[in-house]
GROMACS .gro file of C-alpha atoms in nm:
model
  342
    1MET     CA    1   2.216   0.568  -0.800
    2LYS     CA    2   2.050   0.499  -1.139
    3VAL     CA    3   1.689   0.379  -1.170
    4GLU     CA    4   1.799   0.123  -1.430
    5LEU     CA    5   1.974  -0.075  -1.155
    6PHE     CA    6   1.628  -0.188  -1.034
    7ASP     CA    7   1.494  -0.311  -1.369
    8PHE     CA    8   1.406  -0.672  -1.448
    9HIS     CA    9   1.211  -0.859  -1.711
   10LEU     CA   10   0.850  -0.927  -1.608
   11PRO     CA   11   0.622  -1.124  -1.849
   12GLU     CA   12   0.277  -0.961  -1.855
   13GLU     CA   13   0.100  -1.288  -1.790
   14LEU     CA   14   0.250  -1.298  -1.439
   15ILE     CA   15   0.053  -0.991  -1.334
   16ALA     CA   16  -0.228  -1.130  -1.122
   17GLN     CA   17  -0.560  -1.004  -1.243
   18THR     CA   18  -0.790  -1.160  -0.975
   19PRO     CA   19  -0.745  -1.260  -0.614
   20LEU     CA   20  -0.720  -1.634  -0.519
   21LEU     CA   21  -1.029  -1.799  -0.377
   22GLU     CA   22  -0.837  -1.852  -0.046
   23ARG     CA   23  -0.648  -1.555   0.089
   24THR     CA   24  -0.380  -1.779   0.251
   25GLY     CA   25  -0.342  -1.991  -0.064
   26SER     CA   26  -0.086  -1.762  -0.219
   27ARG     CA   27   0.275  -1.876  -0.251
   28LEU     CA   28   0.537  -1.747  -0.012
   29MET     CA   29   0.903  -1.696  -0.096
   30MET     CA   30   1.146  -1.662   0.195
   31LEU     CA   31   1.448  -1.446   0.132
   32ASP     CA   32   1.740  -1.445   0.384
   33LYS     CA   33   1.855  -1.085   0.381
   34ALA     CA   34   2.201  -1.177   0.506
   35THR     CA   35   2.286  -1.471   0.274
   36GLY     CA   36   2.038  -1.428  -0.023
   37ASP     CA   37   1.915  -1.790   0.032
   38ILE     CA   38   1.568  -1.852  -0.100
   39LYS     CA   39   1.296  -2.104   0.004
   40HIS     CA   40   0.951  -2.164  -0.132
   41ASP     CA   41   0.630  -2.231   0.066
   42ILE     CA   42   0.268  -2.124   0.081
   43PHE     CA   43   0.135  -1.834   0.290
   44LYS     CA   44  -0.075  -2.036   0.536
   45ASN     CA   45   0.253  -2.173   0.665
   46LEU     CA   46   0.381  -1.826   0.755
   47LYS     CA   47   0.369  -1.911   1.127
   48ASP     CA   48   0.646  -2.165   1.073
   49TYR     CA   49   0.887  -1.881   1.031
   50LEU     CA   50   0.776  -1.671   1.332
   51ARG     CA   51   0.850  -1.724   1.698
   52ALA     CA   52   0.706  -1.626   2.036
   53GLY     CA   53   0.805  -1.264   2.120
   54ASP     CA   54   0.800  -1.144   1.758
   55CYS     CA   55   0.560  -0.872   1.653
   56LEU     CA   56   0.375  -0.840   1.322
   57VAL     CA   57   0.283  -0.480   1.233
   58LEU     CA   58  -0.024  -0.439   1.010
   59ASN     CA   59  -0.168  -0.136   0.841
   60ASP     CA   60  -0.537  -0.108   0.922
   61THR     CA   61  -0.630   0.152   0.666
   62ARG     CA   62  -0.950   0.095   0.464
   63VAL     CA   63  -0.969   0.169   0.096
   64LEU     CA   64  -1.237   0.415  -0.007
   65PRO     CA   65  -1.451   0.340  -0.305
   66ALA     CA   66  -1.276   0.644  -0.442
   67ARG     CA   67  -1.343   0.624  -0.816
   68LEU     CA   68  -1.644   0.826  -0.914
   69LEU     CA   69  -1.799   0.847  -1.260
   70GLY     CA   70  -1.988   1.169  -1.335
   71GLU     CA   71  -2.090   1.417  -1.602
   72LYS     CA   72  -1.978   1.772  -1.660
   73GLU     CA   73  -2.270   2.004  -1.592
   74GLY     CA   74  -2.394   2.174  -1.910
   75THR     CA   75  -2.231   1.940  -2.165
   76GLY     CA   76  -2.284   1.593  -2.022
   77ALA     CA   77  -1.928   1.503  -2.092
   78LYS     CA   78  -1.815   1.183  -1.905
   79ILE     CA   79  -1.572   1.263  -1.622
   80GLU     CA   80  -1.381   1.018  -1.403
   81VAL     CA   81  -1.274   1.140  -1.059
   82LEU     CA   82  -1.034   0.962  -0.822
   83LEU     CA   83  -1.023   1.086  -0.458
   84LEU     CA   84  -0.669   1.118  -0.333
   85LYS     CA   85  -0.668   1.319  -0.008
   86GLN     CA   86  -0.914   1.498   0.207
   87GLN     CA   87  -0.795   1.848   0.263
   88ASP     CA   88  -1.063   2.008   0.477
   89GLY     CA   89  -1.421   1.906   0.533
   90ASP     CA   90  -1.571   1.833   0.194
   91VAL     CA   91  -1.272   1.960  -0.002
   92TRP     CA   92  -1.056   1.685  -0.167
   93GLU     CA   93  -0.751   1.665  -0.377
   94THR     CA   94  -0.838   1.447  -0.678
   95LEU     CA   95  -0.725   1.317  -1.012
   96VAL     CA   96  -0.968   1.395  -1.292
   97LYS     CA   97  -0.985   1.246  -1.639
   98PRO     CA   98  -0.992   1.422  -1.882
   99ALA     CA   99  -0.842   1.698  -1.669
  100LYS     CA  100  -0.846   1.954  -1.951
  101ARG     CA  101  -1.226   1.962  -1.934
  102ILE     CA  102  -1.231   2.064  -1.567
  103LYS     CA  103  -1.133   2.427  -1.489
  104GLU     CA  104  -1.198   2.637  -1.184
  105GLY     CA  105  -1.570   2.683  -1.135
  106THR     CA  106  -1.670   2.375  -1.337
  107ARG     CA  107  -1.941   2.153  -1.177
  108ILE     CA  108  -1.965   1.767  -1.200
  109ASP     CA  109  -2.276   1.568  -1.122
  110PHE     CA  110  -2.265   1.207  -0.985
  111GLY     CA  111  -2.563   0.973  -0.959
  112ASN     CA  112  -2.813   1.210  -1.113
  113GLY     CA  113  -2.734   1.479  -0.863
  114ILE     CA  114  -2.707   1.265  -0.548
  115LEU     CA  115  -2.351   1.407  -0.527
  116THR     CA  116  -2.210   1.720  -0.697
  117ALA     CA  117  -1.872   1.877  -0.701
  118ILE     CA  118  -1.727   2.210  -0.802
  119CYS     CA  119  -1.363   2.264  -0.900
  120VAL     CA  120  -1.206   2.520  -0.663
  121GLY     CA  121  -0.842   2.484  -0.774
  122THR     CA  122  -0.555   2.281  -0.901
  123SER     CA  123  -0.286   2.082  -0.723
  124GLU     CA  124   0.090   2.071  -0.771
  125HIS     CA  125   0.091   1.769  -1.003
  126GLY     CA  126  -0.197   1.859  -1.224
  127GLY     CA  127  -0.483   1.727  -1.005
  128ARG     CA  128  -0.799   1.913  -0.926
  129ILE     CA  129  -0.927   2.041  -0.590
  130LEU     CA  130  -1.297   1.958  -0.573
  131GLU     CA  131  -1.551   2.070  -0.313
  132PHE     CA  132  -1.840   1.816  -0.273
  133GLN     CA  133  -2.207   1.884  -0.197
  134TYR     CA  134  -2.457   1.624  -0.090
  135GLU     CA  135  -2.719   1.541   0.165
  136GLY     CA  136  -2.651   1.298   0.450
  137ILE     CA  137  -2.314   1.138   0.528
  138PHE     CA  138  -2.034   1.166   0.265
  139TYR     CA  139  -1.897   0.816   0.320
  140GLU     CA  140  -2.234   0.661   0.285
  141VAL     CA  141  -2.289   0.846  -0.043
  142LEU     CA  142  -1.948   0.724  -0.154
  143GLU     CA  143  -2.033   0.359  -0.072
  144GLN     CA  144  -2.344   0.405  -0.285
  145LEU     CA  145  -2.183   0.568  -0.593
  146GLY     CA  146  -1.807   0.492  -0.579
  147GLU     CA  147  -1.607   0.208  -0.726
  148MET     CA  148  -1.287   0.051  -0.595
  149PRO     CA  149  -0.984   0.228  -0.746
  150LEU     CA  150  -0.801  -0.084  -0.872
  151PRO     CA  151  -0.452  -0.023  -1.006
  152PRO     CA  152  -0.430   0.033  -1.379
  153TYR     CA  153  -0.249  -0.300  -1.446
  154ILE     CA  154  -0.562  -0.488  -1.328
  155LYS     CA  155  -0.795  -0.520  -1.623
  156GLU     CA  156  -1.053  -0.760  -1.471
  157GLN     CA  157  -1.361  -0.650  -1.282
  158LEU     CA  158  -1.361  -0.728  -0.916
  159ASP     CA  159  -1.676  -0.910  -0.818
  160ASP     CA  160  -1.645  -0.872  -0.445
  161ARG     CA  161  -1.500  -0.531  -0.337
  162GLU     CA  162  -1.405  -0.669   0.001
  163ARG     CA  163  -1.134  -0.880  -0.164
  164TYR     CA  164  -0.948  -0.549  -0.209
  165GLN     CA  165  -0.968  -0.484   0.163
  166THR     CA  166  -0.770  -0.659   0.434
  167VAL     CA  167  -0.978  -0.845   0.696
  168PHE     CA  168  -0.853  -0.592   0.951
  169ALA     CA  169  -0.927  -0.278   0.750
  170ARG     CA  170  -1.103  -0.015   0.967
  171GLU     CA  171  -0.966   0.340   0.929
  172ARG     CA  172  -1.110   0.486   0.607
  173GLY     CA  173  -0.887   0.692   0.387
  174SER     CA  174  -0.676   0.499   0.138
  175ALA     CA  175  -0.671   0.530  -0.241
  176ALA     CA  176  -0.510   0.187  -0.264
  177ALA     CA  177  -0.492  -0.126  -0.050
  178PRO     CA  178  -0.191  -0.221   0.158
  179THR     CA  179  -0.172  -0.536  -0.043
  180ALA     CA  180   0.068  -0.745   0.163
  181GLY     CA  181  -0.209  -0.763   0.422
  182LEU     CA  182  -0.454  -0.918   0.173
  183HIS     CA  183  -0.305  -1.267   0.244
  184PHE     CA  184  -0.422  -1.282   0.606
  185THR     CA  185  -0.747  -1.427   0.740
  186GLU     CA  186  -0.881  -1.384   1.087
  187LYS     CA  187  -0.809  -1.754   1.150
  188LEU     CA  188  -0.441  -1.725   1.055
  189LEU     CA  189  -0.402  -1.415   1.271
  190GLU     CA  190  -0.553  -1.602   1.568
  191GLU     CA  191  -0.315  -1.891   1.515
  192ILE     CA  192  -0.021  -1.652   1.501
  193LYS     CA  193  -0.136  -1.487   1.826
  194ASP     CA  194  -0.176  -1.824   1.992
  195MET     CA  195   0.191  -1.881   1.925
  196GLY     CA  196   0.285  -1.580   2.141
  197VAL     CA  197   0.348  -1.354   1.843
  198HIS     CA  198   0.220  -0.996   1.909
  199ILE     CA  199  -0.002  -0.819   1.657
  200ALA     CA  200   0.023  -0.436   1.632
  201PHE     CA  201  -0.165  -0.195   1.409
  202ILE     CA  202  -0.063   0.129   1.252
  203THR     CA  203  -0.249   0.340   0.998
  204LEU     CA  204  -0.108   0.488   0.675
  205HIS     CA  205  -0.349   0.602   0.419
  206VAL     CA  206  -0.196   0.492   0.088
  207GLY     CA  207  -0.187   0.751  -0.177
  208LEU     CA  208  -0.109   0.702  -0.549
  209GLY     CA  209   0.225   0.868  -0.490
  210THR     CA  210   0.351   0.537  -0.358
  211PHE     CA  211   0.302   0.385  -0.702
  212ARG     CA  212   0.402   0.691  -0.907
  213PRO     CA  213   0.669   0.592  -1.166
  214VAL     CA  214   1.019   0.715  -1.102
  215SER     CA  215   1.062   0.952  -1.397
  216VAL     CA  216   1.412   1.067  -1.319
  217GLU     CA  217   1.733   0.876  -1.409
  218ASP     CA  218   1.895   0.930  -1.067
  219ILE     CA  219   1.682   0.811  -0.776
  220ASN     CA  220   1.822   1.080  -0.552
  221GLU     CA  221   1.619   1.332  -0.752
  222HIS     CA  222   1.283   1.149  -0.699
  223ASP     CA  223   1.028   1.318  -0.471
  224MET     CA  224   0.781   1.100  -0.280
  225HIS     CA  225   0.427   1.223  -0.219
  226ALA     CA  226   0.340   1.269   0.146
  227GLU     CA  227   0.094   1.018   0.306
  228PHE     CA  228  -0.088   1.048   0.640
  229TYR     CA  229   0.009   0.810   0.921
  230GLN     CA  230  -0.097   0.746   1.278
  231VAL     CA  231   0.059   0.539   1.559
  232THR     CA  232  -0.125   0.493   1.888
  233GLU     CA  233   0.028   0.504   2.230
  234GLY     CA  234  -0.056   0.139   2.278
  235THR     CA  235   0.120   0.029   1.960
  236ALA     CA  236   0.429   0.243   2.043
  237ARG     CA  237   0.457   0.091   2.385
  238LEU     CA  238   0.418  -0.262   2.254
  239LEU     CA  239   0.685  -0.207   1.985
  240ASN     CA  240   0.927  -0.067   2.245
  241GLU     CA  241   0.870  -0.367   2.478
  242VAL     CA  242   0.919  -0.615   2.189
  243ARG     CA  243   1.245  -0.444   2.101
  244ASP     CA  244   1.360  -0.435   2.464
  245HIS     CA  245   1.293  -0.810   2.510
  246GLY     CA  246   1.476  -0.913   2.195
  247GLY     CA  247   1.169  -0.987   1.979
  248ARG     CA  248   1.173  -0.919   1.605
  249ILE     CA  249   0.961  -0.644   1.450
  250ILE     CA  250   0.825  -0.763   1.117
  251THR     CA  251   0.619  -0.526   0.916
  252VAL     CA  252   0.348  -0.632   0.681
  253GLY     CA  253   0.396  -0.425   0.366
  254THR     CA  254   0.600  -0.127   0.262
  255THR     CA  255   0.343   0.113   0.410
  256SER     CA  256   0.393  -0.020   0.765
  257THR     CA  257   0.766  -0.017   0.707
  258ARG     CA  258   0.773   0.351   0.603
  259THR     CA  259   0.551   0.445   0.894
  260LEU     CA  260   0.777   0.274   1.153
  261GLU     CA  261   1.097   0.404   0.999
  262THR     CA  262   0.951   0.762   1.001
  263ILE     CA  263   0.867   0.735   1.370
  264ALA     CA  264   1.202   0.568   1.472
  265THR     CA  265   1.399   0.823   1.268
  266GLU     CA  266   1.237   1.107   1.458
  267HIS     CA  267   1.283   0.943   1.804
  268ASN     CA  268   1.634   0.799   1.792
  269GLY     CA  269   1.522   0.443   1.723
  270ARG     CA  270   1.233   0.443   1.970
  271PHE     CA  271   0.861   0.443   1.902
  272GLU     CA  272   0.631   0.719   2.012
  273GLU     CA  273   0.263   0.791   1.969
  274GLY     CA  274   0.200   1.035   1.695
  275SER     CA  275   0.050   1.124   1.359
  276GLY     CA  276   0.155   1.334   1.065
  277TRP     CA  277   0.265   1.316   0.700
  278THR     CA  278   0.557   1.108   0.579
  279ASP     CA  279   0.744   1.134   0.250
  280ILE     CA  280   1.030   0.910   0.350
  281PHE     CA  281   1.206   0.751   0.044
  282ILE     CA  282   1.395   0.438   0.138
  283TYR     CA  283   1.653   0.295  -0.107
  284PRO     CA  284   1.989   0.111  -0.078
  285GLY     CA  285   2.224   0.289   0.155
  286TYR     CA  286   1.941   0.355   0.402
  287GLU     CA  287   2.010   0.228   0.757
  288PHE     CA  288   1.701   0.072   0.910
  289LYS     CA  289   1.612   0.179   1.263
  290ALA     CA  290   1.282   0.013   1.331
  291ILE     CA  291   1.236  -0.323   1.169
  292ASP     CA  292   1.396  -0.665   1.146
  293GLY     CA  293   1.205  -0.808   0.859
  294MET     CA  294   0.896  -0.768   0.642
  295ILE     CA  295   0.628  -0.939   0.442
  296THR     CA  296   0.569  -0.782   0.097
  297ASN     CA  297   0.420  -0.862  -0.246
  298PHE     CA  298   0.623  -0.869  -0.571
  299HIS     CA  299   0.658  -0.516  -0.716
  300LEU     CA  300   0.697  -0.333  -1.037
  301PRO     CA  301   1.042  -0.291  -1.208
  302LYS     CA  302   1.209   0.037  -1.128
  303SER     CA  303   0.953   0.122  -0.857
  304THR     CA  304   1.015   0.291  -0.528
  305LEU     CA  305   0.881  -0.030  -0.362
  306ILE     CA  306   1.148  -0.258  -0.507
  307MET     CA  307   1.404   0.004  -0.410
  308LEU     CA  308   1.276  -0.018  -0.043
  309ILE     CA  309   1.313  -0.395  -0.027
  310SER     CA  310   1.657  -0.373  -0.190
  311ALA     CA  311   1.758  -0.144   0.094
  312LEU     CA  312   1.655  -0.417   0.336
  313ALA     CA  313   1.782  -0.726   0.166
  314GLY     CA  314   2.040  -0.601  -0.082
  315ARG     CA  315   1.980  -0.515  -0.446
  316GLU     CA  316   2.158  -0.822  -0.583
  317ASN     CA  317   1.969  -1.056  -0.350
  318VAL     CA  318   1.639  -0.900  -0.439
  319LEU     CA  319   1.694  -0.911  -0.811
  320LYS     CA  320   1.811  -1.276  -0.787
  321ALA     CA  321   1.494  -1.359  -0.592
  322TYR     CA  322   1.282  -1.175  -0.848
  323HIS     CA  323   1.445  -1.368  -1.132
  324GLU     CA  324   1.369  -1.691  -0.958
  325ALA     CA  325   1.008  -1.567  -0.898
  326VAL     CA  326   0.968  -1.512  -1.271
  327GLU     CA  327   1.120  -1.851  -1.347
  328GLU     CA  328   0.885  -2.023  -1.096
  329LYS     CA  329   0.585  -1.824  -1.229
  330TYR     CA  330   0.495  -1.639  -0.912
  331ARG     CA  331   0.201  -1.405  -0.935
  332PHE     CA  332   0.295  -1.032  -0.917
  333PHE     CA  333   0.150  -0.707  -0.774
  334SER     CA  334  -0.166  -0.645  -0.573
  335PHE     CA  335  -0.334  -0.982  -0.605
  336GLY     CA  336  -0.013  -1.173  -0.637
  337ASP     CA  337   0.209  -1.385  -0.412
  338ALA     CA  338   0.414  -1.280  -0.114
  339MET     CA  339   0.780  -1.265   0.005
  340LEU     CA  340   0.905  -1.285   0.360
  341ILE     CA  341   1.238  -1.112   0.418
  342LEU     CA  342   1.415  -1.206   0.740
   0.00000   0.00000   0.00000
């Protein structure tokens, strides 16, 4: 299947640069995955499309302030480091710019020596393996020195870093936010629970591999980066009960979707407690085993994310919906509007 099949025209001005003042104020497009029918609403009315016995599944990962600005020891050259994945203790896989300046044995200083790193190796895709040295607690040092790793298509500064976190974020480890969850407030979640809709949490630490461009012509040749996930015994039990009683499982975001599909694939359509690494790549032709619907933002042309929702709702339905979203001037990407697929 060719990557070009998932292309569409996206005017640059539709890429949302800042979050809305009210999280629930974003627009909501409803897409019927069976018929392709489209409706338009606003996100705070999401509960109108849910029913008692359904289950919303949210990713509770918390984004690290993973962008560090430092200097190369000896030369003072400016170095930017993006934390990707903790390997062992204080050893991290990172992206470094400019990478050519950082060879094995090179030291980098951050915050006038509050934090230092030494390059101890390279990773498969040209990244650098850094071992950090500091006093105290690493995550506290990171909160002091780090910046939010906003996607490259966002050019504006973010005044409040909590606006790139969901209100339910608690498990630290992501290099990017699970952005479909940014539309929720605690008040909306309480209203949804009061309807008799279950709320379940999983954890998937989002890596940049999720957003890595597909550089091959045939999507069958694309390799996904692995990301760490965790599903608790309580969440697994709740999801099985919802399924057994005829409720709908509706994931919030592609990360929650990939996590549940990984678990269900390994356990014949059932949910089990577990953790591990997933590199599942979902595109048209995939047979869903875990979910009935999902909430998602509007994604990049030719991305693995638009391929995933095309697997759920049909490529033609999705491209038609995206064309209408462009016509109606929906906001795209991380701080953009939302789509409900049922």
